[in-house]
Amino acid sequence: MTQHVELQTNHGTIRIELDDAKAPESVRNFISYVEKGHYDGTVFHRVIKGFMVQGGGFEPGMKQKPTDAPIQNEASNGLKNAHYTLAMARTSAPHSATAQFFINTTNNGFLDFKSESPQGWGYAVFGKVVAGTEVVDAIEGVKTTRKGGHDDVPVEDVVIQSAKLV
């Protein structure tokens, strides 16, 4: 069953269609965080023009939120890191994704699954933006700085005011 989530941000609304057929664990994980209200009041804390916008893990002031256990990487599901797709963010460890996600702001084929190796795992795509692409574009265009030991942080907070299933 296809499910949709709306992210209400201080820049407008982004509607996401989730692909639970190809990325069931990532979708379950994301919906769990949505239903708990985890994303409400978080910020897009990493914005890189021509690459992606990342959120889901920090409150304003770069205060990191606690998360549930990491999930298995589903990047081998055939979905590509194409423009306006949603993928799980992770550390260099392939199976380390928790709450953070990113929206690709261009085609990022280099992030796609290649092999089950440290360099080849890629980033699991689990949805796509179906409305509000202009909001994603506006977020991608914000001025960024270095803050709290992090690069590419928006100068003015880009806040996810609420995330809800629709």
JSON list of C-alpha atoms in Angstrom, two decimals:
[
{"chain": "A", "resi": 1, "resn": "MET", "atom": "CA", "xyz": [0.00, 0.00, 0.00]},
{"chain": "A", "resi": 2, "resn": "THR", "atom": "CA", "xyz": [1.44, 3.36, -1.01]},
{"chain": "A", "resi": 3, "resn": "GLN", "atom": "CA", "xyz": [1.57, 5.82, 1.85]},
{"chain": "A", "resi": 4, "resn": "HIS", "atom": "CA", "xyz": [2.15, 9.56, 1.87]},
{"chain": "A", "resi": 5, "resn": "VAL", "atom": "CA", "xyz": [3.75, 11.85, 4.42]},
{"chain": "A", "resi": 6, "resn": "GLU", "atom": "CA", "xyz": [3.51, 15.62, 4.50]},
{"chain": "A", "resi": 7, "resn": "LEU", "atom": "CA", "xyz": [6.38, 17.63, 5.90]},
{"chain": "A", "resi": 8, "resn": "GLN", "atom": "CA", "xyz": [5.13, 21.07, 6.89]},
{"chain": "A", "resi": 9, "resn": "THR", "atom": "CA", "xyz": [8.20, 23.33, 6.92]},
{"chain": "A", "resi": 10, "resn": "ASN", "atom": "CA", "xyz": [8.71, 27.03, 7.49]},
{"chain": "A", "resi": 11, "resn": "HIS", "atom": "CA", "xyz": [9.34, 27.19, 3.72]},
{"chain": "A", "resi": 12, "resn": "GLY", "atom": "CA", "xyz": [6.14, 25.34, 2.69]},
{"chain": "A", "resi": 13, "resn": "THR", "atom": "CA", "xyz": [4.78, 21.79, 2.43]},
{"chain": "A", "resi": 14, "resn": "ILE", "atom": "CA", "xyz": [6.59, 18.80, 0.94]},
{"chain": "A", "resi": 15, "resn": "ARG", "atom": "CA", "xyz": [4.47, 15.73, 0.13]},
{"chain": "A", "resi": 16, "resn": "ILE", "atom": "CA", "xyz": [6.34, 12.43, -0.05]},
{"chain": "A", "resi": 17, "resn": "GLU", "atom": "CA", "xyz": [5.19, 9.13, -1.54]},
{"chain": "A", "resi": 18, "resn": "LEU", "atom": "CA", "xyz": [6.79, 6.17, 0.24]},
{"chain": "A", "resi": 19, "resn": "ASP", "atom": "CA", "xyz": [7.73, 2.95, -1.59]},
{"chain": "A", "resi": 20, "resn": "ASP", "atom": "CA", "xyz": [6.97, 0.23, 0.95]},
{"chain": "A", "resi": 21, "resn": "ALA", "atom": "CA", "xyz": [7.07, -2.46, -1.77]},
{"chain": "A", "resi": 22, "resn": "LYS", "atom": "CA", "xyz": [10.77, -1.90, -2.54]},
{"chain": "A", "resi": 23, "resn": "ALA", "atom": "CA", "xyz": [11.94, -0.44, 0.80]},
{"chain": "A", "resi": 24, "resn": "PRO", "atom": "CA", "xyz": [9.68, -1.96, 3.48]},
{"chain": "A", "resi": 25, "resn": "GLU", "atom": "CA", "xyz": [12.08, -1.63, 6.43]},
{"chain": "A", "resi": 26, "resn": "SER", "atom": "CA", "xyz": [13.08, 1.96, 5.59]},
{"chain": "A", "resi": 27, "resn": "VAL", "atom": "CA", "xyz": [9.42, 2.96, 5.17]},
{"chain": "A", "resi": 28, "resn": "ARG", "atom": "CA", "xyz": [8.40, 1.26, 8.45]},
{"chain": "A", "resi": 29, "resn": "ASN", "atom": "CA", "xyz": [11.28, 3.03, 10.20]},
{"chain": "A", "resi": 30, "resn": "PHE", "atom": "CA", "xyz": [10.39, 6.45, 8.73]},
{"chain": "A", "resi": 31, "resn": "ILE", "atom": "CA", "xyz": [6.68, 6.07, 9.56]},
{"chain": "A", "resi": 32, "resn": "SER", "atom": "CA", "xyz": [7.56, 5.03, 13.11]},
{"chain": "A", "resi": 33, "resn": "TYR", "atom": "CA", "xyz": [9.47, 8.29, 13.59]},
{"chain": "A", "resi": 34, "resn": "VAL", "atom": "CA", "xyz": [6.61, 10.27, 11.96]},
{"chain": "A", "resi": 35, "resn": "GLU", "atom": "CA", "xyz": [3.99, 8.68, 14.24]},
{"chain": "A", "resi": 36, "resn": "LYS", "atom": "CA", "xyz": [6.10, 9.40, 17.36]},
{"chain": "A", "resi": 37, "resn": "GLY", "atom": "CA", "xyz": [6.40, 13.07, 16.39]},
{"chain": "A", "resi": 38, "resn": "HIS", "atom": "CA", "xyz": [10.19, 12.72, 16.17]},
{"chain": "A", "resi": 39, "resn": "TYR", "atom": "CA", "xyz": [10.51, 15.00, 13.13]},
{"chain": "A", "resi": 40, "resn": "ASP", "atom": "CA", "xyz": [8.30, 17.78, 14.53]},
{"chain": "A", "resi": 41, "resn": "GLY", "atom": "CA", "xyz": [10.54, 20.73, 15.36]},
{"chain": "A", "resi": 42, "resn": "THR", "atom": "CA", "xyz": [13.65, 19.29, 13.70]},
{"chain": "A", "resi": 43, "resn": "VAL", "atom": "CA", "xyz": [15.68, 21.16, 11.11]},
{"chain": "A", "resi": 44, "resn": "PHE", "atom": "CA", "xyz": [17.21, 20.49, 7.73]},
{"chain": "A", "resi": 45, "resn": "HIS", "atom": "CA", "xyz": [20.71, 20.72, 9.19]},
{"chain": "A", "resi": 46, "resn": "ARG", "atom": "CA", "xyz": [22.80, 20.00, 6.09]},
{"chain": "A", "resi": 47, "resn": "VAL", "atom": "CA", "xyz": [22.11, 21.73, 2.79]},
{"chain": "A", "resi": 48, "resn": "ILE", "atom": "CA", "xyz": [24.48, 21.35, -0.15]},
{"chain": "A", "resi": 49, "resn": "LYS", "atom": "CA", "xyz": [23.44, 23.08, -3.39]},
{"chain": "A", "resi": 50, "resn": "GLY", "atom": "CA", "xyz": [23.51, 20.72, -6.36]},
{"chain": "A", "resi": 51, "resn": "PHE", "atom": "CA", "xyz": [23.52, 17.66, -4.09]},
{"chain": "A", "resi": 52, "resn": "MET", "atom": "CA", "xyz": [20.93, 17.25, -1.31]},
{"chain": "A", "resi": 53, "resn": "VAL", "atom": "CA", "xyz": [19.12, 18.59, 1.77]},
{"chain": "A", "resi": 54, "resn": "GLN", "atom": "CA", "xyz": [19.35, 16.48, 4.94]},
{"chain": "A", "resi": 55, "resn": "GLY", "atom": "CA", "xyz": [17.20, 16.47, 8.06]},
{"chain": "A", "resi": 56, "resn": "GLY", "atom": "CA", "xyz": [15.56, 14.45, 10.76]},
{"chain": "A", "resi": 57, "resn": "GLY", "atom": "CA", "xyz": [18.21, 14.36, 13.44]},
{"chain": "A", "resi": 58, "resn": "PHE", "atom": "CA", "xyz": [18.70, 17.79, 14.97]},
{"chain": "A", "resi": 59, "resn": "GLU", "atom": "CA", "xyz": [16.64, 20.44, 16.70]},
{"chain": "A", "resi": 60, "resn": "PRO", "atom": "CA", "xyz": [17.42, 24.15, 16.28]},
{"chain": "A", "resi": 61, "resn": "GLY", "atom": "CA", "xyz": [20.84, 24.97, 17.73]},
{"chain": "A", "resi": 62, "resn": "MET", "atom": "CA", "xyz": [22.22, 21.68, 16.32]},
{"chain": "A", "resi": 63, "resn": "LYS", "atom": "CA", "xyz": [20.96, 19.72, 19.33]},
{"chain": "A", "resi": 64, "resn": "GLN", "atom": "CA", "xyz": [20.98, 16.04, 18.29]},
{"chain": "A", "resi": 65, "resn": "LYS", "atom": "CA", "xyz": [17.87, 13.99, 19.05]},
{"chain": "A", "resi": 66, "resn": "PRO", "atom": "CA", "xyz": [18.00, 10.43, 20.39]},
{"chain": "A", "resi": 67, "resn": "THR", "atom": "CA", "xyz": [17.08, 7.68, 17.91]},
{"chain": "A", "resi": 68, "resn": "ASP", "atom": "CA", "xyz": [15.99, 4.07, 17.77]},
{"chain": "A", "resi": 69, "resn": "ALA", "atom": "CA", "xyz": [18.32, 1.25, 16.73]},
{"chain": "A", "resi": 70, "resn": "PRO", "atom": "CA", "xyz": [19.82, 1.38, 13.21]},
{"chain": "A", "resi": 71, "resn": "ILE", "atom": "CA", "xyz": [18.14, -0.51, 10.36]},
{"chain": "A", "resi": 72, "resn": "GLN", "atom": "CA", "xyz": [19.42, -2.74, 7.57]},
{"chain": "A", "resi": 73, "resn": "ASN", "atom": "CA", "xyz": [20.50, -0.92, 4.41]},
{"chain": "A", "resi": 74, "resn": "GLU", "atom": "CA", "xyz": [17.99, -1.55, 1.59]},
{"chain": "A", "resi": 75, "resn": "ALA", "atom": "CA", "xyz": [19.97, 0.25, -1.12]},
{"chain": "A", "resi": 76, "resn": "SER", "atom": "CA", "xyz": [20.00, -2.92, -3.28]},
{"chain": "A", "resi": 77, "resn": "ASN", "atom": "CA", "xyz": [16.24, -2.49, -3.88]},
{"chain": "A", "resi": 78, "resn": "GLY", "atom": "CA", "xyz": [16.67, -1.11, -7.41]},
{"chain": "A", "resi": 79, "resn": "LEU", "atom": "CA", "xyz": [15.57, 2.44, -6.55]},
{"chain": "A", "resi": 80, "resn": "LYS", "atom": "CA", "xyz": [17.99, 5.15, -7.68]},
{"chain": "A", "resi": 81, "resn": "ASN", "atom": "CA", "xyz": [19.13, 8.35, -5.96]},
{"chain": "A", "resi": 82, "resn": "ALA", "atom": "CA", "xyz": [17.39, 10.47, -8.59]},
{"chain": "A", "resi": 83, "resn": "HIS", "atom": "CA", "xyz": [16.28, 14.11, -8.36]},
{"chain": "A", "resi": 84, "resn": "TYR", "atom": "CA", "xyz": [13.63, 14.59, -5.62]},
{"chain": "A", "resi": 85, "resn": "THR", "atom": "CA", "xyz": [13.96, 11.07, -4.20]},
{"chain": "A", "resi": 86, "resn": "LEU", "atom": "CA", "xyz": [14.19, 10.47, -0.45]},
{"chain": "A", "resi": 87, "resn": "ALA", "atom": "CA", "xyz": [16.97, 8.28, 0.96]},
{"chain": "A", "resi": 88, "resn": "MET", "atom": "CA", "xyz": [18.17, 7.18, 4.38]},
{"chain": "A", "resi": 89, "resn": "ALA", "atom": "CA", "xyz": [21.22, 9.05, 5.68]},
{"chain": "A", "resi": 90, "resn": "ARG", "atom": "CA", "xyz": [23.86, 7.00, 7.45]},
{"chain": "A", "resi": 91, "resn": "THR", "atom": "CA", "xyz": [27.45, 7.03, 8.64]},
{"chain": "A", "resi": 92, "resn": "SER", "atom": "CA", "xyz": [30.24, 5.23, 6.78]},
{"chain": "A", "resi": 93, "resn": "ALA", "atom": "CA", "xyz": [28.87, 1.99, 8.28]},
{"chain": "A", "resi": 94, "resn": "PRO", "atom": "CA", "xyz": [26.40, 0.57, 5.71]},
{"chain": "A", "resi": 95, "resn": "HIS", "atom": "CA", "xyz": [23.72, -0.49, 8.24]},
{"chain": "A", "resi": 96, "resn": "SER", "atom": "CA", "xyz": [23.74, 2.63, 10.45]},
{"chain": "A", "resi": 97, "resn": "ALA", "atom": "CA", "xyz": [20.66, 4.55, 9.26]},
{"chain": "A", "resi": 98, "resn": "THR", "atom": "CA", "xyz": [18.28, 5.71, 12.00]},
{"chain": "A", "resi": 99, "resn": "ALA", "atom": "CA", "xyz": [16.09, 8.83, 11.75]},
{"chain": "A", "resi": 100, "resn": "GLN", "atom": "CA", "xyz": [18.02, 11.06, 9.36]},
{"chain": "A", "resi": 101, "resn": "PHE", "atom": "CA", "xyz": [17.05, 11.23, 5.70]},
{"chain": "A", "resi": 102, "resn": "PHE", "atom": "CA", "xyz": [17.91, 13.37, 2.71]},
{"chain": "A", "resi": 103, "resn": "ILE", "atom": "CA", "xyz": [16.19, 14.60, -0.43]},
{"chain": "A", "resi": 104, "resn": "ASN", "atom": "CA", "xyz": [18.34, 14.43, -3.55]},
{"chain": "A", "resi": 105, "resn": "THR", "atom": "CA", "xyz": [18.36, 17.80, -5.33]},
{"chain": "A", "resi": 106, "resn": "THR", "atom": "CA", "xyz": [19.89, 16.33, -8.49]},
{"chain": "A", "resi": 107, "resn": "ASN", "atom": "CA", "xyz": [20.57, 12.86, -9.89]},
{"chain": "A", "resi": 108, "resn": "ASN", "atom": "CA", "xyz": [23.17, 11.36, -7.54]},
{"chain": "A", "resi": 109, "resn": "GLY", "atom": "CA", "xyz": [23.97, 8.04, -9.21]},
{"chain": "A", "resi": 110, "resn": "PHE", "atom": "CA", "xyz": [27.23, 7.76, -7.27]},
{"chain": "A", "resi": 111, "resn": "LEU", "atom": "CA", "xyz": [25.09, 7.13, -4.14]},
{"chain": "A", "resi": 112, "resn": "ASP", "atom": "CA", "xyz": [23.36, 4.10, -5.69]},
{"chain": "A", "resi": 113, "resn": "PHE", "atom": "CA", "xyz": [24.02, 0.49, -4.62]},
{"chain": "A", "resi": 114, "resn": "LYS", "atom": "CA", "xyz": [26.91, -1.16, -6.48]},
{"chain": "A", "resi": 115, "resn": "SER", "atom": "CA", "xyz": [27.86, -4.14, -4.30]},
{"chain": "A", "resi": 116, "resn": "GLU", "atom": "CA", "xyz": [27.81, -5.43, -0.73]},
{"chain": "A", "resi": 117, "resn": "SER", "atom": "CA", "xyz": [31.21, -3.91, 0.02]},
{"chain": "A", "resi": 118, "resn": "PRO", "atom": "CA", "xyz": [32.26, -0.94, 2.17]},
{"chain": "A", "resi": 119, "resn": "GLN", "atom": "CA", "xyz": [32.47, 1.31, -0.91]},
{"chain": "A", "resi": 120, "resn": "GLY", "atom": "CA", "xyz": [29.53, -0.18, -2.77]},
{"chain": "A", "resi": 121, "resn": "TRP", "atom": "CA", "xyz": [26.56, -0.27, -0.40]},
{"chain": "A", "resi": 122, "resn": "GLY", "atom": "CA", "xyz": [25.11, 3.09, -1.35]},
{"chain": "A", "resi": 123, "resn": "TYR", "atom": "CA", "xyz": [22.17, 4.90, 0.24]},
{"chain": "A", "resi": 124, "resn": "ALA", "atom": "CA", "xyz": [18.68, 3.37, 0.40]},
{"chain": "A", "resi": 125, "resn": "VAL", "atom": "CA", "xyz": [16.01, 5.29, -1.51]},
{"chain": "A", "resi": 126, "resn": "PHE", "atom": "CA", "xyz": [12.55, 4.79, 0.01]},
{"chain": "A", "resi": 127, "resn": "GLY", "atom": "CA", "xyz": [10.35, 7.50, -1.45]},
{"chain": "A", "resi": 128, "resn": "LYS", "atom": "CA", "xyz": [9.99, 10.53, -3.68]},
{"chain": "A", "resi": 129, "resn": "VAL", "atom": "CA", "xyz": [8.65, 14.06, -3.49]},
{"chain": "A", "resi": 130, "resn": "VAL", "atom": "CA", "xyz": [5.31, 14.19, -5.33]},
{"chain": "A", "resi": 131, "resn": "ALA", "atom": "CA", "xyz": [4.35, 17.77, -4.41]},
{"chain": "A", "resi": 132, "resn": "GLY", "atom": "CA", "xyz": [6.38, 20.68, -3.10]},
{"chain": "A", "resi": 133, "resn": "THR", "atom": "CA", "xyz": [9.44, 20.35, -5.31]},
{"chain": "A", "resi": 134, "resn": "GLU", "atom": "CA", "xyz": [9.58, 24.16, -5.33]},
{"chain": "A", "resi": 135, "resn": "VAL", "atom": "CA", "xyz": [9.90, 24.01, -1.51]},
{"chain": "A", "resi": 136, "resn": "VAL", "atom": "CA", "xyz": [12.83, 21.58, -1.82]},
{"chain": "A", "resi": 137, "resn": "ASP", "atom": "CA", "xyz": [14.40, 23.96, -4.37]},
{"chain": "A", "resi": 138, "resn": "ALA", "atom": "CA", "xyz": [13.92, 26.93, -1.99]},
{"chain": "A", "resi": 139, "resn": "ILE", "atom": "CA", "xyz": [15.55, 25.01, 0.88]},
{"chain": "A", "resi": 140, "resn": "GLU", "atom": "CA", "xyz": [18.44, 24.01, -1.38]},
{"chain": "A", "resi": 141, "resn": "GLY", "atom": "CA", "xyz": [19.04, 27.70, -2.08]},
{"chain": "A", "resi": 142, "resn": "VAL", "atom": "CA", "xyz": [19.39, 28.93, 1.52]},
{"chain": "A", "resi": 143, "resn": "LYS", "atom": "CA", "xyz": [22.65, 30.44, 2.76]},
{"chain": "A", "resi": 144, "resn": "THR", "atom": "CA", "xyz": [24.76, 28.04, 4.84]},
{"chain": "A", "resi": 145, "resn": "THR", "atom": "CA", "xyz": [27.59, 28.33, 7.34]},
{"chain": "A", "resi": 146, "resn": "ARG", "atom": "CA", "xyz": [29.63, 26.25, 9.78]},
{"chain": "A", "resi": 147, "resn": "LYS", "atom": "CA", "xyz": [27.87, 25.78, 13.13]},
{"chain": "A", "resi": 148, "resn": "GLY", "atom": "CA", "xyz": [28.54, 23.54, 16.12]},
{"chain": "A", "resi": 149, "resn": "GLY", "atom": "CA", "xyz": [31.30, 21.65, 14.33]},
{"chain": "A", "resi": 150, "resn": "HIS", "atom": "CA", "xyz": [29.08, 20.97, 11.28]},
{"chain": "A", "resi": 151, "resn": "ASP", "atom": "CA", "xyz": [29.47, 22.31, 7.74]},
{"chain": "A", "resi": 152, "resn": "ASP", "atom": "CA", "xyz": [26.66, 23.31, 5.37]},
{"chain": "A", "resi": 153, "resn": "VAL", "atom": "CA", "xyz": [24.24, 24.34, 8.15]},
{"chain": "A", "resi": 154, "resn": "PRO", "atom": "CA", "xyz": [21.57, 26.87, 7.10]},
{"chain": "A", "resi": 155, "resn": "VAL", "atom": "CA", "xyz": [22.25, 30.34, 8.55]},
{"chain": "A", "resi": 156, "resn": "GLU", "atom": "CA", "xyz": [18.52, 30.62, 9.36]},
{"chain": "A", "resi": 157, "resn": "ASP", "atom": "CA", "xyz": [16.83, 27.44, 10.63]},
{"chain": "A", "resi": 158, "resn": "VAL", "atom": "CA", "xyz": [14.84, 25.47, 8.06]},
{"chain": "A", "resi": 159, "resn": "VAL", "atom": "CA", "xyz": [12.34, 23.82, 10.40]},
{"chain": "A", "resi": 160, "resn": "ILE", "atom": "CA", "xyz": [10.15, 20.76, 9.87]},
{"chain": "A", "resi": 161, "resn": "GLN", "atom": "CA", "xyz": [7.21, 22.08, 11.88]},
{"chain": "A", "resi": 162, "resn": "SER", "atom": "CA", "xyz": [5.27, 18.81, 11.55]},
{"chain": "A", "resi": 163, "resn": "ALA", "atom": "CA", "xyz": [5.41, 15.47, 9.76]},
{"chain": "A", "resi": 164, "resn": "LYS", "atom": "CA", "xyz": [2.20, 13.48, 9.36]},
{"chain": "A", "resi": 165, "resn": "LEU", "atom": "CA", "xyz": [0.76, 10.57, 7.44]},
{"chain": "A", "resi": 166, "resn": "VAL", "atom": "CA", "xyz": [-1.88, 11.71, 4.96]}
]
